[in-house]
Tab-separated table of C-alpha atoms in Angstrom:
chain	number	residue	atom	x	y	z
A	18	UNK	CA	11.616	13.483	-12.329
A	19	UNK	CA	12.955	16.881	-13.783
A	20	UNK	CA	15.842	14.990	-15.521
A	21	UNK	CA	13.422	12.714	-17.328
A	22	UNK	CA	10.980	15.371	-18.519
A	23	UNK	CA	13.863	17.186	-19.283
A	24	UNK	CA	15.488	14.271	-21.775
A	25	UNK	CA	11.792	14.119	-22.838
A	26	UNK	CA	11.726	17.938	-24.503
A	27	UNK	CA	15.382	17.406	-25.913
A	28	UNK	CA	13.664	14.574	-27.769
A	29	UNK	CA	11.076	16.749	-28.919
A	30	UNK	CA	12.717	19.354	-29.777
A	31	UNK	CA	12.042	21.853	-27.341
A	32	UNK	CA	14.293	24.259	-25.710
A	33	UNK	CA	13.011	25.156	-22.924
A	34	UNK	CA	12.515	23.470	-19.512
A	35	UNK	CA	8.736	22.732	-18.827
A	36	UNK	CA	6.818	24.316	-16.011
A	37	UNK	CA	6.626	21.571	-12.699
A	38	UNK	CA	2.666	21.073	-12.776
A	39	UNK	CA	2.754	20.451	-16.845
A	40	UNK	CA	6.090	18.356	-16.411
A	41	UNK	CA	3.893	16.317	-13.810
A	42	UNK	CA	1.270	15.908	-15.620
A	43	UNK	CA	3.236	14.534	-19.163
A	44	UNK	CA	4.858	11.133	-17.598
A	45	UNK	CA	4.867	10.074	-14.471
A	46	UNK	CA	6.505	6.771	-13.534
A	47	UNK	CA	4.592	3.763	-12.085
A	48	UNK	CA	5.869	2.731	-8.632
A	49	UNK	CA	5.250	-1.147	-7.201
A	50	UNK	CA	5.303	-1.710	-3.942
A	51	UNK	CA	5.593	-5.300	-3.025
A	52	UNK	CA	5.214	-7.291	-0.049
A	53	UNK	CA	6.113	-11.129	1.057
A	54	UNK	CA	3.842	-13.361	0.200
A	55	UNK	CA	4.173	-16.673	1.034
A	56	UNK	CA	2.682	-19.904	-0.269
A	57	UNK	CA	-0.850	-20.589	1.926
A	58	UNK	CA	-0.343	-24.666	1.053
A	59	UNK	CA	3.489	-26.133	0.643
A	60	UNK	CA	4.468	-25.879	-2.510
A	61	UNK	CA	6.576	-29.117	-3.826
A	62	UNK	CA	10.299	-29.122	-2.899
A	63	UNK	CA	12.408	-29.713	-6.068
A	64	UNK	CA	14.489	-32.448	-4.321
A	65	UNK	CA	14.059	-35.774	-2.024
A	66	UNK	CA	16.652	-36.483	0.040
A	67	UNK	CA	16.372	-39.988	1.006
A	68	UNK	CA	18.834	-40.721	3.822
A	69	UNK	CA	19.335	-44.638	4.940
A	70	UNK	CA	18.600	-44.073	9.030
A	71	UNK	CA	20.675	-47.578	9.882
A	72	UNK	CA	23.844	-46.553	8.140
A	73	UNK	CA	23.658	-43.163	9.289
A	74	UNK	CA	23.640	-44.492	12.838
A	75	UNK	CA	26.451	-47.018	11.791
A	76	UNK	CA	28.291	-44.077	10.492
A	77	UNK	CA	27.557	-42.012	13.300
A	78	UNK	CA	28.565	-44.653	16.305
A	79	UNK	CA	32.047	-45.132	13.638
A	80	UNK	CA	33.121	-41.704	14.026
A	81	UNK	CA	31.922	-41.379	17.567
A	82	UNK	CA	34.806	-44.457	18.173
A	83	UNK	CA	37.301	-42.742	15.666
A	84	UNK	CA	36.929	-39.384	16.851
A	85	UNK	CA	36.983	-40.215	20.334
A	86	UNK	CA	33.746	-38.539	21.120
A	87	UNK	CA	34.685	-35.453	19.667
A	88	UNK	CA	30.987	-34.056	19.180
A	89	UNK	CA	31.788	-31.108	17.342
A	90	UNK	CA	33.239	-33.112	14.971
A	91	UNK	CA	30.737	-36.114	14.783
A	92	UNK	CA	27.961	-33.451	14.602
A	93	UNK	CA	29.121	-31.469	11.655
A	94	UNK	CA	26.909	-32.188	8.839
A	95	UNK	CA	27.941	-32.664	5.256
A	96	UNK	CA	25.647	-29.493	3.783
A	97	UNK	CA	26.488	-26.062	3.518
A	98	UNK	CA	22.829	-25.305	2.915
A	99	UNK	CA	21.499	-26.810	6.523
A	100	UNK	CA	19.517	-30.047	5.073
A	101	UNK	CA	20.846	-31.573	8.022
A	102	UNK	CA	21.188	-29.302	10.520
A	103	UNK	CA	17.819	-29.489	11.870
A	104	UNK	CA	16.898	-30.914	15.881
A	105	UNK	CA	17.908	-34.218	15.004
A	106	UNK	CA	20.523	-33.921	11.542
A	107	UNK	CA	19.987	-36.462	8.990
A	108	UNK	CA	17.036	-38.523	10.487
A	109	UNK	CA	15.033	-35.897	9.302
A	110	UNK	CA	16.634	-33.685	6.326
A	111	UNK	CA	14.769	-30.216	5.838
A	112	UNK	CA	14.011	-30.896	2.002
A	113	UNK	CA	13.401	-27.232	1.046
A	114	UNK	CA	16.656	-26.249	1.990
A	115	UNK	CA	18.210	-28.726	-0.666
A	116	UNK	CA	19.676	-27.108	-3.544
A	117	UNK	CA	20.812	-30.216	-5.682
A	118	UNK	CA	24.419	-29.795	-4.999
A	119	UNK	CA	25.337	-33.501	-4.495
A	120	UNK	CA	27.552	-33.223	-1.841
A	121	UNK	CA	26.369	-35.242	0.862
A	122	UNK	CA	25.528	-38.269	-1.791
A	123	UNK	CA	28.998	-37.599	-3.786
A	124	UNK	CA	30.341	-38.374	-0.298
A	125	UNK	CA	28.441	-40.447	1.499
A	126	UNK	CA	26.223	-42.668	-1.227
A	127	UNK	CA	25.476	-45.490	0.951
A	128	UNK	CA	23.887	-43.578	3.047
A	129	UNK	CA	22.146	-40.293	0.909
A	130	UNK	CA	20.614	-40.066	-2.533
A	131	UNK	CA	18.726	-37.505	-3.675
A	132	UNK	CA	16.084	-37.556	-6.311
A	133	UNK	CA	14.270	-35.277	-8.131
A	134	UNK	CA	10.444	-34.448	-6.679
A	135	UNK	CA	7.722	-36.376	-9.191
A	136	UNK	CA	5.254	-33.953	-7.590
A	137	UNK	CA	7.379	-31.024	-8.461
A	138	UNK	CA	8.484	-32.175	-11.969
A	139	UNK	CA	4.215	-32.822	-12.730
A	140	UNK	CA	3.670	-29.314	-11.802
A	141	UNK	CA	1.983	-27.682	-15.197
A	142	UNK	CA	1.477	-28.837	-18.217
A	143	UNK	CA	3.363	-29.710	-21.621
A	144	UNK	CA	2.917	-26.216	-22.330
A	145	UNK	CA	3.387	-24.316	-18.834
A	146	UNK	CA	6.349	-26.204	-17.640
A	147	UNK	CA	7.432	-26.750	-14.170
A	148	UNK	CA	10.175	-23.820	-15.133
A	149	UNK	CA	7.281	-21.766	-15.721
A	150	UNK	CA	5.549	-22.363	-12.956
A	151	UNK	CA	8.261	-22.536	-10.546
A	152	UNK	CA	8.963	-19.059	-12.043
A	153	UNK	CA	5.835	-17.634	-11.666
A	154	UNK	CA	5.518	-18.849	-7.600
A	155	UNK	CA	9.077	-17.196	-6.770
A	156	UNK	CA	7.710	-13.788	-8.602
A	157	UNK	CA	4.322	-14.464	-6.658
A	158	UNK	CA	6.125	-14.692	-3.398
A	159	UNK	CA	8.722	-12.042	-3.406
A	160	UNK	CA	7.440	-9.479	-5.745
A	161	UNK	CA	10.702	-9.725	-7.706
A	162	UNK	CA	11.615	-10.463	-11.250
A	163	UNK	CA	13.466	-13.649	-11.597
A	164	UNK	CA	16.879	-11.968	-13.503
A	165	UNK	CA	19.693	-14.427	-14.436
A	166	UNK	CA	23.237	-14.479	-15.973
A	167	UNK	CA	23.544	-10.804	-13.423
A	168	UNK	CA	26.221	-12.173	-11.410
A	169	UNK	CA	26.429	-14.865	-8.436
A	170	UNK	CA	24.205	-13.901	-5.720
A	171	UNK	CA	24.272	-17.564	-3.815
A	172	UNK	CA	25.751	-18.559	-0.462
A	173	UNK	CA	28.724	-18.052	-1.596
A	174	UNK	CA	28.822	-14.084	-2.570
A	175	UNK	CA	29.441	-10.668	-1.408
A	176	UNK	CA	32.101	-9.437	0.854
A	177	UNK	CA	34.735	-11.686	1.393
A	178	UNK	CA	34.063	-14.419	-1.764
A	179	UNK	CA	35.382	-13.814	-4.851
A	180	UNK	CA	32.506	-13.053	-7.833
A	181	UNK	CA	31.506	-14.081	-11.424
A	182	UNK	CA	29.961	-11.955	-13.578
A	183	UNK	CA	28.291	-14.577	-16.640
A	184	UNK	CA	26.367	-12.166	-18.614
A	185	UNK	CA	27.178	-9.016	-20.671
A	186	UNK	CA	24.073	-8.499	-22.238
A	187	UNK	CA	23.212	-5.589	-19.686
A	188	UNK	CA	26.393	-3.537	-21.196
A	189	UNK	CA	25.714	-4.558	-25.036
A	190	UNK	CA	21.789	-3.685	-24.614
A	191	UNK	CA	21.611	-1.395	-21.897
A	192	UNK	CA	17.420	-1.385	-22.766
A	193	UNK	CA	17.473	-4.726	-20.364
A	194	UNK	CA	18.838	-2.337	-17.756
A	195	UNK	CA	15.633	-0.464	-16.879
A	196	UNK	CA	14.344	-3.497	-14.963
A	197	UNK	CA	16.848	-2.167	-12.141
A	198	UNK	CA	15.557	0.993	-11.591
A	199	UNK	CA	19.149	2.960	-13.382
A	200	UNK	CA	18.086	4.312	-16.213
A	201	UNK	CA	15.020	5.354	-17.715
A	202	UNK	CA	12.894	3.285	-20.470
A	203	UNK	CA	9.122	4.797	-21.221
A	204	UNK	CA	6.939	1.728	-20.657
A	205	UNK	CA	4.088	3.561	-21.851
A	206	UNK	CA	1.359	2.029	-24.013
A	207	UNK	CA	-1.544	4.234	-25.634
A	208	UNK	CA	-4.824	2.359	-26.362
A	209	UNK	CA	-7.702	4.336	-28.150
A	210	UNK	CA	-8.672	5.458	-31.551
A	211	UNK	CA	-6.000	6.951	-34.014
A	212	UNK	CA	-6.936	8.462	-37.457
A	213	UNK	CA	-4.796	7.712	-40.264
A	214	UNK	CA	-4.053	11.870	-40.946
A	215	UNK	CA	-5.542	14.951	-39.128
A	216	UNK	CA	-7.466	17.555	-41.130
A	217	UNK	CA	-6.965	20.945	-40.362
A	218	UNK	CA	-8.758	24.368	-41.269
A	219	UNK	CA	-7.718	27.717	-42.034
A	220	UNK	CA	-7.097	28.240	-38.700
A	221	UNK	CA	-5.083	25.396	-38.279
A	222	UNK	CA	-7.479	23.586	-35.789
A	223	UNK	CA	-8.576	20.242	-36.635
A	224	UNK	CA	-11.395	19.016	-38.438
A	225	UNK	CA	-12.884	15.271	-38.048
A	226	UNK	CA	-11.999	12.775	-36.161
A	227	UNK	CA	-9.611	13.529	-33.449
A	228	UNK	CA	-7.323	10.950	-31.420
A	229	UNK	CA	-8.876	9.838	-28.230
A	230	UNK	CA	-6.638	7.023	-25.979
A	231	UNK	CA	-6.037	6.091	-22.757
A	232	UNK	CA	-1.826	6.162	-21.879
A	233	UNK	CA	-0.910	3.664	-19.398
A	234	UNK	CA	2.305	4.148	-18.044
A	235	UNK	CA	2.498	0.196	-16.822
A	236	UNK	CA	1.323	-1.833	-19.733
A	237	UNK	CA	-1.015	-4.290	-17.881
A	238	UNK	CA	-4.250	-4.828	-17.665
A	239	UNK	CA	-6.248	-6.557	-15.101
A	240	UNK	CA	-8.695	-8.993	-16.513
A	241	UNK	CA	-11.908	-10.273	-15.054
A	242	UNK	CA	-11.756	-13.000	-12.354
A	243	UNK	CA	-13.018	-16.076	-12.855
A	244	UNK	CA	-16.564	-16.703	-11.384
A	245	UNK	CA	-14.766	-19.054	-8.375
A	246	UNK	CA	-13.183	-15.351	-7.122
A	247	UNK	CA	-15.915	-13.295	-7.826
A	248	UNK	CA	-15.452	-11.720	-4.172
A	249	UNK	CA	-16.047	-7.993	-2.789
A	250	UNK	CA	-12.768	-8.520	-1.488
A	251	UNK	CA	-10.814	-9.588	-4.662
A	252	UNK	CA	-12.484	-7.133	-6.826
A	253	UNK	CA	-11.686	-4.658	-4.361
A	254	UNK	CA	-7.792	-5.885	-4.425
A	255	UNK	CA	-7.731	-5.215	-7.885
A	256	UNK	CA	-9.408	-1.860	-8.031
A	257	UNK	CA	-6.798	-1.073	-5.477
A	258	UNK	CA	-3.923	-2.545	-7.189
A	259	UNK	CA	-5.194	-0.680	-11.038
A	260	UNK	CA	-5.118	2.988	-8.912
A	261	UNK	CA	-1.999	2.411	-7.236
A	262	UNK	CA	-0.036	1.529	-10.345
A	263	UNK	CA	-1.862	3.499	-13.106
A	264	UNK	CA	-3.409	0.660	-14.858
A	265	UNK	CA	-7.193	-0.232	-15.416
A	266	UNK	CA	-8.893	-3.329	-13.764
A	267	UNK	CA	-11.682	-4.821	-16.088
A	268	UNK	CA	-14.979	-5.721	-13.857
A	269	UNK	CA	-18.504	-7.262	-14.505
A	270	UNK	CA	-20.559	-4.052	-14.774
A	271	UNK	CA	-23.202	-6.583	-12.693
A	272	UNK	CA	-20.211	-6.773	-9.606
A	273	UNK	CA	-19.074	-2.987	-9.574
A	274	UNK	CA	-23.173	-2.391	-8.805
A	275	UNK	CA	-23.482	-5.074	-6.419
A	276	UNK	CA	-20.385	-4.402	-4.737
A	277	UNK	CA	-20.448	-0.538	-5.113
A	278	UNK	CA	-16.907	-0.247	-6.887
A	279	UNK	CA	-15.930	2.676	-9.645
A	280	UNK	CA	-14.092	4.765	-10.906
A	281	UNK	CA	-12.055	6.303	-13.557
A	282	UNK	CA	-9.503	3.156	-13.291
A	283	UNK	CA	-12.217	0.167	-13.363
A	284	UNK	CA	-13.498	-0.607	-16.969
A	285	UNK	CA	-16.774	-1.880	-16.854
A	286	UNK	CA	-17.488	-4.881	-18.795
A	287	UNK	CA	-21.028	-4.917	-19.923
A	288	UNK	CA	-23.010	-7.911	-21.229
A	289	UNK	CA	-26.142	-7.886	-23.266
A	290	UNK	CA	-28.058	-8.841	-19.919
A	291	UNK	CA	-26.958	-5.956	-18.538
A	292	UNK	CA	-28.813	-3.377	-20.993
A	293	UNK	CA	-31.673	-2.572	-18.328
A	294	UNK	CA	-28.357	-2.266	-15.855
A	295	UNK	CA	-27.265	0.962	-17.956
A	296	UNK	CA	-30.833	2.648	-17.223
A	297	UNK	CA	-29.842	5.714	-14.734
A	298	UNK	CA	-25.909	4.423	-14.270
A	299	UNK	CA	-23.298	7.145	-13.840
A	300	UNK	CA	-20.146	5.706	-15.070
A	301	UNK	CA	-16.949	7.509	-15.230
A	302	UNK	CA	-14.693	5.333	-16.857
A	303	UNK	CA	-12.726	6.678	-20.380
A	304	UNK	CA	-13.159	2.669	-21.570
A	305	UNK	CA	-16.142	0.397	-21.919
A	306	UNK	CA	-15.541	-2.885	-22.703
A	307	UNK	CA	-18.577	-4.988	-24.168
A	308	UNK	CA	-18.944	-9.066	-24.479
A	309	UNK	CA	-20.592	-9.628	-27.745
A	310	UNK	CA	-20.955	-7.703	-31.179
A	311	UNK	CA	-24.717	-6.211	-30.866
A	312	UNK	CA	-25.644	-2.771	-32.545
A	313	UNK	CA	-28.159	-1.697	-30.559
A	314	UNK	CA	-26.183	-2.056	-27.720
A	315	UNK	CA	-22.872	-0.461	-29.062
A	316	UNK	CA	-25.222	3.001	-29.973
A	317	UNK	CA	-27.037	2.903	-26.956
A	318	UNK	CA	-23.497	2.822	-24.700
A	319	UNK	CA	-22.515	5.641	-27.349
A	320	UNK	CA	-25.179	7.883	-27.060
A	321	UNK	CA	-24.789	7.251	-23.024
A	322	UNK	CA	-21.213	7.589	-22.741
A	323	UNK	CA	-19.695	9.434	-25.546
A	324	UNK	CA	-16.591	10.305	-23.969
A	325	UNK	CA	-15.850	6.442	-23.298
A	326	UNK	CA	-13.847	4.123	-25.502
A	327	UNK	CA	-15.568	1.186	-26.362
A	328	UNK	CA	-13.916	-1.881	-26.534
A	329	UNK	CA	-15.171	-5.111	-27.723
A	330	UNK	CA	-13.752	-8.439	-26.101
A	331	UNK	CA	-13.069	-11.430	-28.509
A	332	UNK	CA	-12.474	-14.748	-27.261
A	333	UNK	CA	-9.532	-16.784	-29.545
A	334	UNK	CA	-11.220	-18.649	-31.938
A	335	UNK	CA	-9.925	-19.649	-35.096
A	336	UNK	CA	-11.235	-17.221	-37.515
A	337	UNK	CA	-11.549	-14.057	-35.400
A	338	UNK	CA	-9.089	-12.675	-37.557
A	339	UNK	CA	-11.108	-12.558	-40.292
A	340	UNK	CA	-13.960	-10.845	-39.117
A	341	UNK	CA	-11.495	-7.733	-37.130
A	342	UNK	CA	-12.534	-5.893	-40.620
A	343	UNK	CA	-16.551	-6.791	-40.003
A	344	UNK	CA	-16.398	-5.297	-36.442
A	345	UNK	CA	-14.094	-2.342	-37.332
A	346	UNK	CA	-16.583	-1.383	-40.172
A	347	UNK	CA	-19.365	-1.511	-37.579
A	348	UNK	CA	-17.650	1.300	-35.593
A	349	UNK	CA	-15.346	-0.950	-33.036
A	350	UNK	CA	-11.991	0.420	-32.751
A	351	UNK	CA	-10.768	-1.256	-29.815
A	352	UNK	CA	-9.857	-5.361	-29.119
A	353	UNK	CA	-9.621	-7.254	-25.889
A	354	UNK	CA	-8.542	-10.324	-27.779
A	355	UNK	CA	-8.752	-13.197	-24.866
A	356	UNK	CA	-6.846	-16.211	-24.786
A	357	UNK	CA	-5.512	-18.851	-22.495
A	358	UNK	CA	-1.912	-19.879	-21.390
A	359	UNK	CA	-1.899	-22.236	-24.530
């Protein structure tokens, strides 16, 4: 920590080393801690191994003759990856192990083939391909990034195999190397209101409009649930997950009341049928974020909660763009612009 915020006031300018509690209080690094999580229903292997049960018997009985009932021999299975190394081999093949390989079929094609899943190919859309989704359930599941081109990291590596490394790009742009924990790269984003110039007075202090934004050091934000998971217990997940990482979770103002949830990392969302909800609320939140363009309600949240940002969610629609100048002119700094995974 005292090497980055050291690196930090070279960058400045400064000279000096800063004191610990204002070093601490400059940058502090998010921290993720992740957990398995596997899949509650199977998720779609990417391969079917069909296996012929006659000719593997045929085959079987054949080298029990040849090899003179040499089980060790008859039992060894033609897959590295232990497709058929389950109770009873290849009579049932453990399709998740199955990597695509070809071996078994290359050798022994009247009695394997493998095919690729339907189900697992159908996964998505046109637009959020089975890649993408396949991607997003291994990141789901292990709490990992899914890196590639850094090296072999299959069956066959570490000690003892020899290794490959595909991929340079981590040496020509060392910026990719921060997802590895070895160097430092600010992920910070600021969101807020930002005056084109400060005015200062004869004293050098400033006059007018000041900056006010919120710095998140992990540039996420966690959006509403859908009404389906509307639950104490996956609001509460998030609220969690927004204070553990330094983020902000978004919530229904309506659900943090019912469900008695707060603080400085939830940001309420607040809908015009929640005006009488605002009556005798003590929020502390430095962001409000509001459905719907409506004066009355922007001043009254204003006058309420002057310290908060407000924030004014727009669904993608063609044409928003147009009208950014109409809502900035009515005193809205901030966008949530929402979209799909289209």
């Amino acid at each position: 920590m005292k090497t980055e915020i050291e690196t930090q006031a070279v960058n400045v300018g400064m000279t000096h080393e800063l004191p610990a509690k204002q070093a601490q209080e400059l940058y502090r690094r998010y921290h993720i801690e992740t957990n398995p999580a596997p899949d509650i229903a199977p998720y779609p292997t990417r391969f079917l191994v069909k296996v012929k049960k006659h000719r593997l018997a045929q085959l079987l009985l054949k080298e029990l003759i040849h090899y003179r009932g040499n089980m060790e021999v008859v039992s060894s299975r033609p897959c590295v990856y232990g497709v058929f190394s389950g109770p009873v081999g290849g009579f049932a093949p453990r399709e998740r192990l199955c990597v695509g390989c070809l071996r078994c079929t290359t050798q022994y094609p009247e009695v394997i083939q493998i095919y690729h899943n339907p189900e697992r190919e159908n996964l998505g859309d046109s637009y959020f391909t089975p890649n993408g989704v396949d991607t997003v359930s291994y990141e789901a599941q292990t709490g990992r990034i899914s890196v590639k081109g850094a090296g072999y990291r299959g069956k066959f590596g570490g000690p003892g195999w020899d290794g490959m490394w595909t991929d340079m790009s981590e040496i020509v742009r060392p910026t990719r190397d921060g997802i590895h924990g070895r160097e430092f790269i600010s992920t910070v984003v600021d969101i807020g209101e930002i005056p084109s110039f400060l005015t200062l007075d004869e004293q050098c202090l400033p006059v007018g409009p000041t900056p006010r934004v919120i710095s998140l050091p992990l540039p996420i934000l966690l959006d509403v649930p859908p009404a389906s998971a509307m639950s104490k217990t996956h609001l509460s997940i998030l609220s969690e997950t927004a204070r553990g990482t330094g983020t902000m979770a978004i919530m229904p103002l309506s659900a943090m009341k019912k469900f008695g949830l707060g603080g400085r990392h939830i940001i309420p969302f607040v809908t015009p049928g929640d005006r009488n909800a605002l009556t005798n609320l003590d929020l502390d939140s430095p962001m409000i974020e509001v459905a719907d363009l409506n004066e009355s309600l922007h001043q009254e949240i204003r006058e309420r909660f002057p310290s908060s940002i407000l924030c004014l969610r727009v669904p993608f629609s063609p044409g928003f763009d147009e009208r950014l100048i109409e809502w900035f002119r009515a005193g809205v700094s901030v966008f949530h612009l929402v979209a799909d995974y289209h």
